[in-house]
Every structure is written in structure tokens, then in C-alpha cells.
């Protein structure tokens, strides 16, 4: 027996549910995406130790995104985190479809650092960053609710989630571009935010064909979403980390110290509080 012989028995150990479910080929693809996320995670963790002190914020953020993605794709490749939902649209193939909720957990958790990173680059206020994060959560939570709905009412959740996406895109390209221009990073920010917004625009199409409309198989849906996820998180992570070496962290207020987010940068001298003078000895009585 060859040492390199391998077999994927995930679906034998964790049997699929429903009559439209993941195939062995689909599981192989998910293992490949899991490997991409895992390798990218290790690379970013390694790069963190070579980054300058105070300039590791993007390494920290994408460590979380990539780690979350690796865990989610491990679960999905193993055919875990599944629910059988009644097929409401494709009448030619009635029955139940296998829905994977780790996919939505990955987006809910993994996209949050991405949105925060874009906010930090643009220089928008913390209130705007919190608003954008909440929009992302609303988007994903709405789509998860729709995926778990076995009737055409799922499209109501789809509509609400898509509106949240457009509000997020408007915020990134509206307020974000204005402040990015002030910080003289407009070209880089436009490229990075544009990449994210463009890829996010393809997610409603994939959702409508996959968990929403049941027009493609579970495996085909994972191929579609897997490509989008890889192009979005690992590619954008390395793009931001590479470009960040050209940015003026002082001007962008991106130095994070024990005193919070400050503009002074490496020239900041953190003075220790002077030790209190010793209590004078009691005066001797004459």
C-alpha cells in the first residue's frame, strides 16, 4: 500500500441528510479550501512576528478571519453542521436539501475583521465601523434565517439581507472614500474596498442559485461559494498586509499601544509615573 494513498471517508463516518446533499467530490473540494485557509492562517501568524511593534493590527484581524474560515471549512468538509430543509422552489427535485450553517458562522465571524480593517484604512469613526459591522451581521443573519426556511418566505429574509449589503457597500464607498482621500490612501482603499464590494455582489447570485433557489446541487454551490470566499478573505488579507507596509501609520492613527489608538507612532515615549516620595520619618521630639 502506497504511503501517499488517501481516501475521503468523511461521508461514511458522517452520513449526509436529505436527498440533495454533499458528494465525495464536494467534500474533497472543501478540504482543499480548508487547506488554503489553514496555510494562509499560518503564514499570517508567522508574518505577525516580523511586523513592527504597533503595526500588527491587520495581522491580528486576519488571523481571526482565516482561523475561523479554516474551522468552518473543516466542519463542512467533514459533513458536519448540517440541517435538512424542505425544498420549496425546485419542484423537479422535491425532498430535502442539506444546509450547512458553519458557512454562515464563517461569514458572521470571519467578515467582521475584514469590515473593521477597511474601516481602519479609510479612517472613518468608530461609530461608522460599528455601524458597518452591524450591517454585516444583519446581512448574514437574514440569509441564514432564509436558508433555514422551507417555504418561499425565505425570499423575504433574502431581501432584507441584500438591503443590508447595499447599505454596507454605500457606507464603504460613501463615507469611507471621503476620509480615505483625506488620509491620502484613496487609491489603495478604492482598490481594496472595490474588490470586497464586487465579490460581495456575487454572493446574492450564488445564494439565489444555491441555498435560496435550489437551482444547483450542494456541491456546485460549495464550488461557487468556495471560490468567492478564497478570493475575498485570503487574497484580501495578503493584499492589505502587503500594502500596509507603504502606509503612514502615524497619519492614519493606526498605532495601537497600551493607551489605545494613538497618532504618535514609534516616537511615542511612554513615561512611567514617578514613584511617590517616601513618607518622611516622624520628626523627633526634642
PDB file of C-alpha atoms in Angstrom:
ATOM      1  CA  UNK A   1       0.000   0.000   0.000  1.00  0.00           C
ATOM      2  CA  UNK A   2       1.406   3.392  -1.019  1.00  0.00           C
ATOM      3  CA  UNK A   3       2.170   5.883   1.700  1.00  0.00           C
ATOM      4  CA  UNK A   4       0.511   8.572  -0.412  1.00  0.00           C
ATOM      5  CA  UNK A   5      -2.746   6.702  -0.908  1.00  0.00           C
ATOM      6  CA  UNK A   6      -5.611   8.531   0.733  1.00  0.00           C
ATOM      7  CA  UNK A   7      -9.352   8.221   0.776  1.00  0.00           C
ATOM      8  CA  UNK A   8     -12.078  10.591   1.873  1.00  0.00           C
ATOM      9  CA  UNK A   9     -14.402   8.677   4.165  1.00  0.00           C
ATOM     10  CA  UNK A  10     -15.979  11.757   5.767  1.00  0.00           C
ATOM     11  CA  UNK A  11     -19.395  10.997   4.293  1.00  0.00           C
ATOM     12  CA  UNK A  12     -19.205   7.403   5.504  1.00  0.00           C
ATOM     13  CA  UNK A  13     -18.438   8.483   9.064  1.00  0.00           C
ATOM     14  CA  UNK A  14     -20.847  11.444   8.968  1.00  0.00           C
ATOM     15  CA  UNK A  15     -23.699  10.397   6.653  1.00  0.00           C
ATOM     16  CA  UNK A  16     -25.430  13.168   4.680  1.00  0.00           C
ATOM     17  CA  UNK A  17     -29.050  14.132   5.284  1.00  0.00           C
ATOM     18  CA  UNK A  18     -31.750  14.807   2.702  1.00  0.00           C
ATOM     19  CA  UNK A  19     -31.869  13.711  -0.904  1.00  0.00           C
ATOM     20  CA  UNK A  20     -29.838  16.718  -2.147  1.00  0.00           C
ATOM     21  CA  UNK A  21     -26.595  16.611  -0.230  1.00  0.00           C
ATOM     22  CA  UNK A  22     -22.821  16.920  -0.401  1.00  0.00           C
ATOM     23  CA  UNK A  23     -20.895  14.432  -2.549  1.00  0.00           C
ATOM     24  CA  UNK A  24     -17.435  12.958  -2.027  1.00  0.00           C
ATOM     25  CA  UNK A  25     -16.102  15.228  -4.760  1.00  0.00           C
ATOM     26  CA  UNK A  26     -17.628  18.202  -2.988  1.00  0.00           C
ATOM     27  CA  UNK A  27     -16.019  17.149   0.275  1.00  0.00           C
ATOM     28  CA  UNK A  28     -12.637  16.905  -1.485  1.00  0.00           C
ATOM     29  CA  UNK A  29     -13.080  20.465  -2.733  1.00  0.00           C
ATOM     30  CA  UNK A  30     -13.955  21.686   0.755  1.00  0.00           C
ATOM     31  CA  UNK A  31     -10.836  20.009   2.161  1.00  0.00           C
ATOM     32  CA  UNK A  32      -8.808  21.916  -0.454  1.00  0.00           C
ATOM     33  CA  UNK A  33     -10.363  25.227   0.607  1.00  0.00           C
ATOM     34  CA  UNK A  34      -9.749  24.305   4.249  1.00  0.00           C
ATOM     35  CA  UNK A  35      -6.083  23.746   3.382  1.00  0.00           C
ATOM     36  CA  UNK A  36      -5.876  27.167   1.680  1.00  0.00           C
ATOM     37  CA  UNK A  37      -7.364  28.873   4.730  1.00  0.00           C
ATOM     38  CA  UNK A  38      -5.150  26.910   7.129  1.00  0.00           C
ATOM     39  CA  UNK A  39      -1.962  27.644   5.178  1.00  0.00           C
ATOM     40  CA  UNK A  40      -2.880  31.331   4.888  1.00  0.00           C
ATOM     41  CA  UNK A  41      -3.574  31.432   8.625  1.00  0.00           C
ATOM     42  CA  UNK A  42      -0.133  30.019   9.432  1.00  0.00           C
ATOM     43  CA  UNK A  43       1.572  32.463   7.055  1.00  0.00           C
ATOM     44  CA  UNK A  44      -0.190  35.473   8.587  1.00  0.00           C
ATOM     45  CA  UNK A  45       0.658  34.282  12.106  1.00  0.00           C
ATOM     46  CA  UNK A  46       4.291  33.943  11.035  1.00  0.00           C
ATOM     47  CA  UNK A  47       4.329  37.414   9.457  1.00  0.00           C
ATOM     48  CA  UNK A  48       2.995  38.862  12.705  1.00  0.00           C
ATOM     49  CA  UNK A  49       6.337  38.187  14.391  1.00  0.00           C
ATOM     50  CA  UNK A  50       8.189  40.133  11.700  1.00  0.00           C
ATOM     51  CA  UNK A  51       5.869  43.152  11.731  1.00  0.00           C
ATOM     52  CA  UNK A  52       6.933  46.282  13.582  1.00  0.00           C
ATOM     53  CA  UNK A  53       5.633  46.802  17.066  1.00  0.00           C
ATOM     54  CA  UNK A  54       2.410  48.785  16.887  1.00  0.00           C
ATOM     55  CA  UNK A  55       1.830  47.823  13.236  1.00  0.00           C
ATOM     56  CA  UNK A  56       0.279  44.396  13.724  1.00  0.00           C
ATOM     57  CA  UNK A  57      -3.393  45.302  13.796  1.00  0.00           C
ATOM     58  CA  UNK A  58      -4.129  43.882  10.331  1.00  0.00           C
ATOM     59  CA  UNK A  59      -2.226  40.693  11.127  1.00  0.00           C
ATOM     60  CA  UNK A  60      -4.363  40.230  14.233  1.00  0.00           C
ATOM     61  CA  UNK A  61      -7.616  40.898  12.389  1.00  0.00           C
ATOM     62  CA  UNK A  62      -6.968  38.495   9.539  1.00  0.00           C
ATOM     63  CA  UNK A  63      -5.627  35.840  11.867  1.00  0.00           C
ATOM     64  CA  UNK A  64      -9.172  35.658  13.251  1.00  0.00           C
ATOM     65  CA  UNK A  65     -10.783  35.668   9.790  1.00  0.00           C
ATOM     66  CA  UNK A  66      -8.547  32.920   8.414  1.00  0.00           C
ATOM     67  CA  UNK A  67      -8.701  30.803  11.565  1.00  0.00           C
ATOM     68  CA  UNK A  68     -12.491  30.981  11.546  1.00  0.00           C
ATOM     69  CA  UNK A  69     -12.609  30.045   7.868  1.00  0.00           C
ATOM     70  CA  UNK A  70     -10.305  27.067   8.394  1.00  0.00           C
ATOM     71  CA  UNK A  71     -12.519  25.747  11.197  1.00  0.00           C
ATOM     72  CA  UNK A  72     -15.720  26.287   9.202  1.00  0.00           C
ATOM     73  CA  UNK A  73     -14.393  24.541   6.103  1.00  0.00           C
ATOM     74  CA  UNK A  74     -13.089  21.688   8.241  1.00  0.00           C
ATOM     75  CA  UNK A  75     -16.616  21.209   9.588  1.00  0.00           C
ATOM     76  CA  UNK A  76     -18.232  21.397   6.145  1.00  0.00           C
ATOM     77  CA  UNK A  77     -15.673  19.088   4.527  1.00  0.00           C
ATOM     78  CA  UNK A  78     -16.430  16.598   7.303  1.00  0.00           C
ATOM     79  CA  UNK A  79     -20.172  16.902   6.530  1.00  0.00           C
ATOM     80  CA  UNK A  80     -20.852  18.376   9.963  1.00  0.00           C
ATOM     81  CA  UNK A  81     -23.071  21.269  10.991  1.00  0.00           C
ATOM     82  CA  UNK A  82     -25.913  20.213   8.701  1.00  0.00           C
ATOM     83  CA  UNK A  83     -29.690  20.528   8.695  1.00  0.00           C
ATOM     84  CA  UNK A  84     -32.176  19.040   6.203  1.00  0.00           C
ATOM     85  CA  UNK A  85     -34.548  21.757   4.932  1.00  0.00           C
ATOM     86  CA  UNK A  86     -37.583  21.190   2.734  1.00  0.00           C
ATOM     87  CA  UNK A  87     -37.033  22.193  -0.911  1.00  0.00           C
ATOM     88  CA  UNK A  88     -39.587  24.860  -1.773  1.00  0.00           C
ATOM     89  CA  UNK A  89     -38.616  26.018  -5.270  1.00  0.00           C
ATOM     90  CA  UNK A  90     -37.206  23.214  -7.399  1.00  0.00           C
ATOM     91  CA  UNK A  91     -40.289  21.057  -7.918  1.00  0.00           C
ATOM     92  CA  UNK A  92     -38.435  18.768 -10.342  1.00  0.00           C
ATOM     93  CA  UNK A  93     -36.411  17.502  -7.392  1.00  0.00           C
ATOM     94  CA  UNK A  94     -38.690  17.533  -4.321  1.00  0.00           C
ATOM     95  CA  UNK A  95     -37.497  16.499  -0.911  1.00  0.00           C
ATOM     96  CA  UNK A  96     -34.937  17.954   1.462  1.00  0.00           C
ATOM     97  CA  UNK A  97     -31.714  19.866   0.890  1.00  0.00           C
ATOM     98  CA  UNK A  98     -28.652  19.729   3.110  1.00  0.00           C
ATOM     99  CA  UNK A  99     -27.967  23.174   4.601  1.00  0.00           C
ATOM    100  CA  UNK A 100     -24.614  23.895   6.271  1.00  0.00           C
ATOM    101  CA  UNK A 101     -24.793  26.509   9.000  1.00  0.00           C
ATOM    102  CA  UNK A 102     -20.962  26.668   9.506  1.00  0.00           C
ATOM    103  CA  UNK A 103     -20.902  28.557   6.200  1.00  0.00           C
ATOM    104  CA  UNK A 104     -22.913  31.368   7.756  1.00  0.00           C
ATOM    105  CA  UNK A 105     -20.947  31.263  11.009  1.00  0.00           C
ATOM    106  CA  UNK A 106     -17.813  31.741   8.928  1.00  0.00           C
ATOM    107  CA  UNK A 107     -19.275  34.828   7.266  1.00  0.00           C
ATOM    108  CA  UNK A 108     -20.676  36.211  10.518  1.00  0.00           C
ATOM    109  CA  UNK A 109     -17.375  35.936  12.376  1.00  0.00           C
ATOM    110  CA  UNK A 110     -14.841  35.978   9.543  1.00  0.00           C
ATOM    111  CA  UNK A 111     -16.162  39.019   7.704  1.00  0.00           C
ATOM    112  CA  UNK A 112     -16.209  41.171  10.840  1.00  0.00           C
ATOM    113  CA  UNK A 113     -12.396  41.668  10.993  1.00  0.00           C
ATOM    114  CA  UNK A 114     -12.462  42.404   7.250  1.00  0.00           C
ATOM    115  CA  UNK A 115     -15.032  45.176   7.706  1.00  0.00           C
ATOM    116  CA  UNK A 116     -13.071  46.555  10.667  1.00  0.00           C
ATOM    117  CA  UNK A 117      -9.861  46.534   8.599  1.00  0.00           C
ATOM    118  CA  UNK A 118     -11.465  48.506   5.779  1.00  0.00           C
ATOM    119  CA  UNK A 119     -12.798  50.984   8.335  1.00  0.00           C
ATOM    120  CA  UNK A 120      -9.372  51.472   9.891  1.00  0.00           C
ATOM    121  CA  UNK A 121      -7.771  52.005   6.488  1.00  0.00           C
ATOM    122  CA  UNK A 122     -10.324  54.618   5.467  1.00  0.00           C
ATOM    123  CA  UNK A 123     -10.070  56.446   8.790  1.00  0.00           C
ATOM    124  CA  UNK A 124     -13.804  56.577   9.486  1.00  0.00           C
ATOM    125  CA  UNK A 125     -15.059  56.988  13.028  1.00  0.00           C
ATOM    126  CA  UNK A 126     -15.536  54.079  15.410  1.00  0.00           C
ATOM    127  CA  UNK A 127     -19.281  54.702  15.200  1.00  0.00           C
ATOM    128  CA  UNK A 128     -19.178  54.129  11.434  1.00  0.00           C
ATOM    129  CA  UNK A 129     -17.094  50.994  11.871  1.00  0.00           C
ATOM    130  CA  UNK A 130     -19.598  49.641  14.414  1.00  0.00           C
ATOM    131  CA  UNK A 131     -22.445  50.509  12.026  1.00  0.00           C
ATOM    132  CA  UNK A 132     -20.749  48.637   9.175  1.00  0.00           C
ATOM    133  CA  UNK A 133     -20.100  45.597  11.359  1.00  0.00           C
ATOM    134  CA  UNK A 134     -23.753  45.542  12.456  1.00  0.00           C
ATOM    135  CA  UNK A 135     -24.861  45.717   8.815  1.00  0.00           C
ATOM    136  CA  UNK A 136     -22.682  42.706   8.019  1.00  0.00           C
ATOM    137  CA  UNK A 137     -24.184  40.772  10.923  1.00  0.00           C
ATOM    138  CA  UNK A 138     -27.708  41.695   9.802  1.00  0.00           C
ATOM    139  CA  UNK A 139     -26.928  40.563   6.267  1.00  0.00           C
ATOM    140  CA  UNK A 140     -25.608  37.146   7.275  1.00  0.00           C
ATOM    141  CA  UNK A 141     -28.228  36.526   9.977  1.00  0.00           C
ATOM    142  CA  UNK A 142     -31.021  37.299   7.492  1.00  0.00           C
ATOM    143  CA  UNK A 143     -29.631  34.907   4.909  1.00  0.00           C
ATOM    144  CA  UNK A 144     -29.169  32.169   7.494  1.00  0.00           C
ATOM    145  CA  UNK A 145     -32.810  32.606   8.507  1.00  0.00           C
ATOM    146  CA  UNK A 146     -33.796  32.298   4.858  1.00  0.00           C
ATOM    147  CA  UNK A 147     -31.705  29.184   4.343  1.00  0.00           C
ATOM    148  CA  UNK A 148     -33.438  27.568   7.303  1.00  0.00           C
ATOM    149  CA  UNK A 149     -36.896  28.396   5.926  1.00  0.00           C
ATOM    150  CA  UNK A 150     -38.602  25.674   3.894  1.00  0.00           C
ATOM    151  CA  UNK A 151     -41.140  27.949   2.176  1.00  0.00           C
ATOM    152  CA  UNK A 152     -40.996  30.877  -0.231  1.00  0.00           C
ATOM    153  CA  UNK A 153     -40.956  33.206   2.773  1.00  0.00           C
ATOM    154  CA  UNK A 154     -37.190  32.663   2.624  1.00  0.00           C
ATOM    155  CA  UNK A 155     -37.058  35.357  -0.049  1.00  0.00           C
ATOM    156  CA  UNK A 156     -38.188  37.935   2.485  1.00  0.00           C
ATOM    157  CA  UNK A 157     -35.087  37.182   4.561  1.00  0.00           C
ATOM    158  CA  UNK A 158     -33.011  37.251   1.370  1.00  0.00           C
ATOM    159  CA  UNK A 159     -34.346  40.718   0.513  1.00  0.00           C
ATOM    160  CA  UNK A 160     -33.641  42.112   3.984  1.00  0.00           C
ATOM    161  CA  UNK A 161     -30.108  40.702   3.949  1.00  0.00           C
ATOM    162  CA  UNK A 162     -29.407  42.072   0.478  1.00  0.00           C
ATOM    163  CA  UNK A 163     -30.567  45.535   1.558  1.00  0.00           C
ATOM    164  CA  UNK A 164     -28.049  45.322   4.419  1.00  0.00           C
ATOM    165  CA  UNK A 165     -25.337  44.518   1.862  1.00  0.00           C
ATOM    166  CA  UNK A 166     -26.176  47.573  -0.245  1.00  0.00           C
ATOM    167  CA  UNK A 167     -26.176  49.798   2.848  1.00  0.00           C
ATOM    168  CA  UNK A 168     -22.748  48.403   3.758  1.00  0.00           C
ATOM    169  CA  UNK A 169     -21.444  48.997   0.234  1.00  0.00           C
ATOM    170  CA  UNK A 170     -22.822  52.561   0.274  1.00  0.00           C
ATOM    171  CA  UNK A 171     -21.082  53.242   3.581  1.00  0.00           C
ATOM    172  CA  UNK A 172     -17.751  51.851   2.366  1.00  0.00           C
ATOM    173  CA  UNK A 173     -17.861  53.873  -0.838  1.00  0.00           C
ATOM    174  CA  UNK A 174     -19.504  56.943   0.661  1.00  0.00           C
ATOM    175  CA  UNK A 175     -18.027  57.950   3.999  1.00  0.00           C
ATOM    176  CA  UNK A 176     -15.048  55.652   3.517  1.00  0.00           C
ATOM    177  CA  UNK A 177     -13.809  57.276   0.328  1.00  0.00           C
ATOM    178  CA  UNK A 178     -14.129  60.781   1.764  1.00  0.00           C
ATOM    179  CA  UNK A 179     -11.958  60.029   4.794  1.00  0.00           C
ATOM    180  CA  UNK A 180      -9.531  57.866   2.794  1.00  0.00           C
ATOM    181  CA  UNK A 181      -8.869  60.814   0.480  1.00  0.00           C
ATOM    182  CA  UNK A 182      -8.089  62.980   3.497  1.00  0.00           C
ATOM    183  CA  UNK A 183      -5.506  60.388   4.638  1.00  0.00           C
ATOM    184  CA  UNK A 184      -4.024  60.122   1.123  1.00  0.00           C
ATOM    185  CA  UNK A 185      -4.769  56.392   0.799  1.00  0.00           C
ATOM    186  CA  UNK A 186      -7.701  56.790  -1.573  1.00  0.00           C
ATOM    187  CA  UNK A 187      -6.163  54.723  -4.388  1.00  0.00           C
ATOM    188  CA  UNK A 188      -5.325  51.757  -2.171  1.00  0.00           C
ATOM    189  CA  UNK A 189      -8.618  51.988  -0.294  1.00  0.00           C
ATOM    190  CA  UNK A 190     -10.641  52.156  -3.516  1.00  0.00           C
ATOM    191  CA  UNK A 191      -8.874  49.067  -4.824  1.00  0.00           C
ATOM    192  CA  UNK A 192      -9.350  47.071  -1.607  1.00  0.00           C
ATOM    193  CA  UNK A 193     -12.909  48.145  -0.833  1.00  0.00           C
ATOM    194  CA  UNK A 194     -13.860  47.787  -4.504  1.00  0.00           C
ATOM    195  CA  UNK A 195     -12.552  44.218  -4.535  1.00  0.00           C
ATOM    196  CA  UNK A 196     -14.593  43.332  -1.448  1.00  0.00           C
ATOM    197  CA  UNK A 197     -17.785  45.051  -2.624  1.00  0.00           C
ATOM    198  CA  UNK A 198     -17.528  43.461  -6.088  1.00  0.00           C
ATOM    199  CA  UNK A 199     -17.090  39.953  -4.684  1.00  0.00           C
ATOM    200  CA  UNK A 200     -19.881  40.524  -2.172  1.00  0.00           C
ATOM    201  CA  UNK A 201     -22.118  41.477  -5.110  1.00  0.00           C
ATOM    202  CA  UNK A 202     -21.706  37.929  -6.452  1.00  0.00           C
ATOM    203  CA  UNK A 203     -22.854  36.340  -3.189  1.00  0.00           C
ATOM    204  CA  UNK A 204     -26.570  37.096  -3.780  1.00  0.00           C
ATOM    205  CA  UNK A 205     -26.289  35.328  -7.139  1.00  0.00           C
ATOM    206  CA  UNK A 206     -24.675  32.296  -5.536  1.00  0.00           C
ATOM    207  CA  UNK A 207     -27.216  32.286  -2.711  1.00  0.00           C
ATOM    208  CA  UNK A 208     -30.126  32.532  -5.134  1.00  0.00           C
ATOM    209  CA  UNK A 209     -28.862  29.519  -7.064  1.00  0.00           C
ATOM    210  CA  UNK A 210     -27.807  27.512  -4.004  1.00  0.00           C
ATOM    211  CA  UNK A 211     -29.499  27.681  -0.586  1.00  0.00           C
ATOM    212  CA  UNK A 212     -32.179  30.069  -1.821  1.00  0.00           C
ATOM    213  CA  UNK A 213     -33.486  28.791  -5.139  1.00  0.00           C
ATOM    214  CA  UNK A 214     -32.132  25.207  -5.059  1.00  0.00           C
ATOM    215  CA  UNK A 215     -31.194  25.527  -8.744  1.00  0.00           C
ATOM    216  CA  UNK A 216     -27.771  23.930  -8.402  1.00  0.00           C
ATOM    217  CA  UNK A 217     -26.515  20.995  -6.371  1.00  0.00           C
ATOM    218  CA  UNK A 218     -24.985  21.327  -2.905  1.00  0.00           C
ATOM    219  CA  UNK A 219     -21.545  20.519  -4.322  1.00  0.00           C
ATOM    220  CA  UNK A 220     -21.858  23.086  -7.125  1.00  0.00           C
ATOM    221  CA  UNK A 221     -22.931  25.654  -4.569  1.00  0.00           C
ATOM    222  CA  UNK A 222     -19.841  24.984  -2.489  1.00  0.00           C
ATOM    223  CA  UNK A 223     -17.616  25.365  -5.546  1.00  0.00           C
ATOM    224  CA  UNK A 224     -19.197  28.768  -6.204  1.00  0.00           C
ATOM    225  CA  UNK A 225     -19.022  29.963  -2.597  1.00  0.00           C
ATOM    226  CA  UNK A 226     -15.575  28.425  -2.031  1.00  0.00           C
ATOM    227  CA  UNK A 227     -14.063  30.395  -4.907  1.00  0.00           C
ATOM    228  CA  UNK A 228     -15.668  33.599  -3.646  1.00  0.00           C
ATOM    229  CA  UNK A 229     -14.513  33.001  -0.074  1.00  0.00           C
ATOM    230  CA  UNK A 230     -10.904  32.344  -1.124  1.00  0.00           C
ATOM    231  CA  UNK A 231     -10.814  35.417  -3.363  1.00  0.00           C
ATOM    232  CA  UNK A 232     -12.372  37.528  -0.610  1.00  0.00           C
ATOM    233  CA  UNK A 233     -10.605  36.670   2.649  1.00  0.00           C
ATOM    234  CA  UNK A 234      -7.149  35.127   1.976  1.00  0.00           C
ATOM    235  CA  UNK A 235      -6.492  37.286  -1.102  1.00  0.00           C
ATOM    236  CA  UNK A 236      -7.689  40.491   0.552  1.00  0.00           C
ATOM    237  CA  UNK A 237      -5.780  39.619   3.730  1.00  0.00           C
ATOM    238  CA  UNK A 238      -2.453  39.373   1.937  1.00  0.00           C
ATOM    239  CA  UNK A 239      -3.280  42.408  -0.192  1.00  0.00           C
ATOM    240  CA  UNK A 240      -3.870  44.569   2.868  1.00  0.00           C
ATOM    241  CA  UNK A 241      -0.829  43.235   4.726  1.00  0.00           C
ATOM    242  CA  UNK A 242       1.444  43.903   1.727  1.00  0.00           C
ATOM    243  CA  UNK A 243       0.076  47.386   1.075  1.00  0.00           C
ATOM    244  CA  UNK A 244       0.148  48.318   4.764  1.00  0.00           C
ATOM    245  CA  UNK A 245       3.945  48.471   4.634  1.00  0.00           C
ATOM    246  CA  UNK A 246       3.570  51.589   2.451  1.00  0.00           C
ATOM    247  CA  UNK A 247       1.171  53.439   4.732  1.00  0.00           C
ATOM    248  CA  UNK A 248       1.962  56.164   7.224  1.00  0.00           C
ATOM    249  CA  UNK A 249       0.596  54.675  10.425  1.00  0.00           C
ATOM    250  CA  UNK A 250       1.172  57.980  12.188  1.00  0.00           C
ATOM    251  CA  UNK A 251      -1.077  59.890   9.807  1.00  0.00           C
ATOM    252  CA  UNK A 252      -3.701  57.131   9.767  1.00  0.00           C
ATOM    253  CA  UNK A 253      -3.807  56.918  13.586  1.00  0.00           C
ATOM    254  CA  UNK A 254      -3.146  53.194  13.420  1.00  0.00           C
ATOM    255  CA  UNK A 255      -0.616  52.843  16.227  1.00  0.00           C
ATOM    256  CA  UNK A 256      -2.163  50.772  19.000  1.00  0.00           C
ATOM    257  CA  UNK A 257      -0.453  50.962  22.368  1.00  0.00           C
ATOM    258  CA  UNK A 258      -1.474  50.321  25.932  1.00  0.00           C
ATOM    259  CA  UNK A 259      -3.048  53.772  25.794  1.00  0.00           C
ATOM    260  CA  UNK A 260      -5.255  52.873  22.803  1.00  0.00           C
ATOM    261  CA  UNK A 261      -5.231  54.084  19.218  1.00  0.00           C
ATOM    262  CA  UNK A 262      -2.762  56.984  19.010  1.00  0.00           C
ATOM    263  CA  UNK A 263      -1.107  59.052  16.307  1.00  0.00           C
ATOM    264  CA  UNK A 264       2.397  59.446  17.749  1.00  0.00           C
ATOM    265  CA  UNK A 265       3.786  56.222  16.329  1.00  0.00           C
ATOM    266  CA  UNK A 266       7.204  54.877  17.254  1.00  0.00           C
ATOM    267  CA  UNK A 267       8.310  58.249  18.625  1.00  0.00           C
ATOM    268  CA  UNK A 268       5.841  57.899  21.476  1.00  0.00           C
ATOM    269  CA  UNK A 269       7.680  57.917  24.752  1.00  0.00           C
ATOM    270  CA  UNK A 270       5.681  56.288  27.467  1.00  0.00           C
ATOM    271  CA  UNK A 271       6.777  57.852  30.702  1.00  0.00           C
ATOM    272  CA  UNK A 272       6.322  55.887  33.819  1.00  0.00           C
ATOM    273  CA  UNK A 273       4.671  57.685  36.610  1.00  0.00           C
ATOM    274  CA  UNK A 274       7.158  58.920  39.103  1.00  0.00           C
ATOM    275  CA  UNK A 275       7.243  56.841  42.212  1.00  0.00           C
ATOM    276  CA  UNK A 276       5.725  58.592  45.187  1.00  0.00           C
ATOM    277  CA  UNK A 277       8.223  60.125  47.548  1.00  0.00           C
ATOM    278  CA  UNK A 278       8.828  58.043  50.671  1.00  0.00           C
ATOM    279  CA  UNK A 279       6.950  59.119  53.686  1.00  0.00           C
ATOM    280  CA  UNK A 280       9.157  61.290  55.782  1.00  0.00           C
ATOM    281  CA  UNK A 281      10.132  59.873  59.069  1.00  0.00           C
ATOM    282  CA  UNK A 282       8.367  61.254  62.030  1.00  0.00           C
ATOM    283  CA  UNK A 283      10.086  64.276  63.430  1.00  0.00           C
ATOM    284  CA  UNK A 284      11.994  63.566  66.545  1.00  0.00           C
ATOM    285  CA  UNK A 285      10.663  65.276  69.540  1.00  0.00           C
ATOM    286  CA  UNK A 286      13.062  67.478  71.386  1.00  0.00           C
TER     287      UNK A 286
END
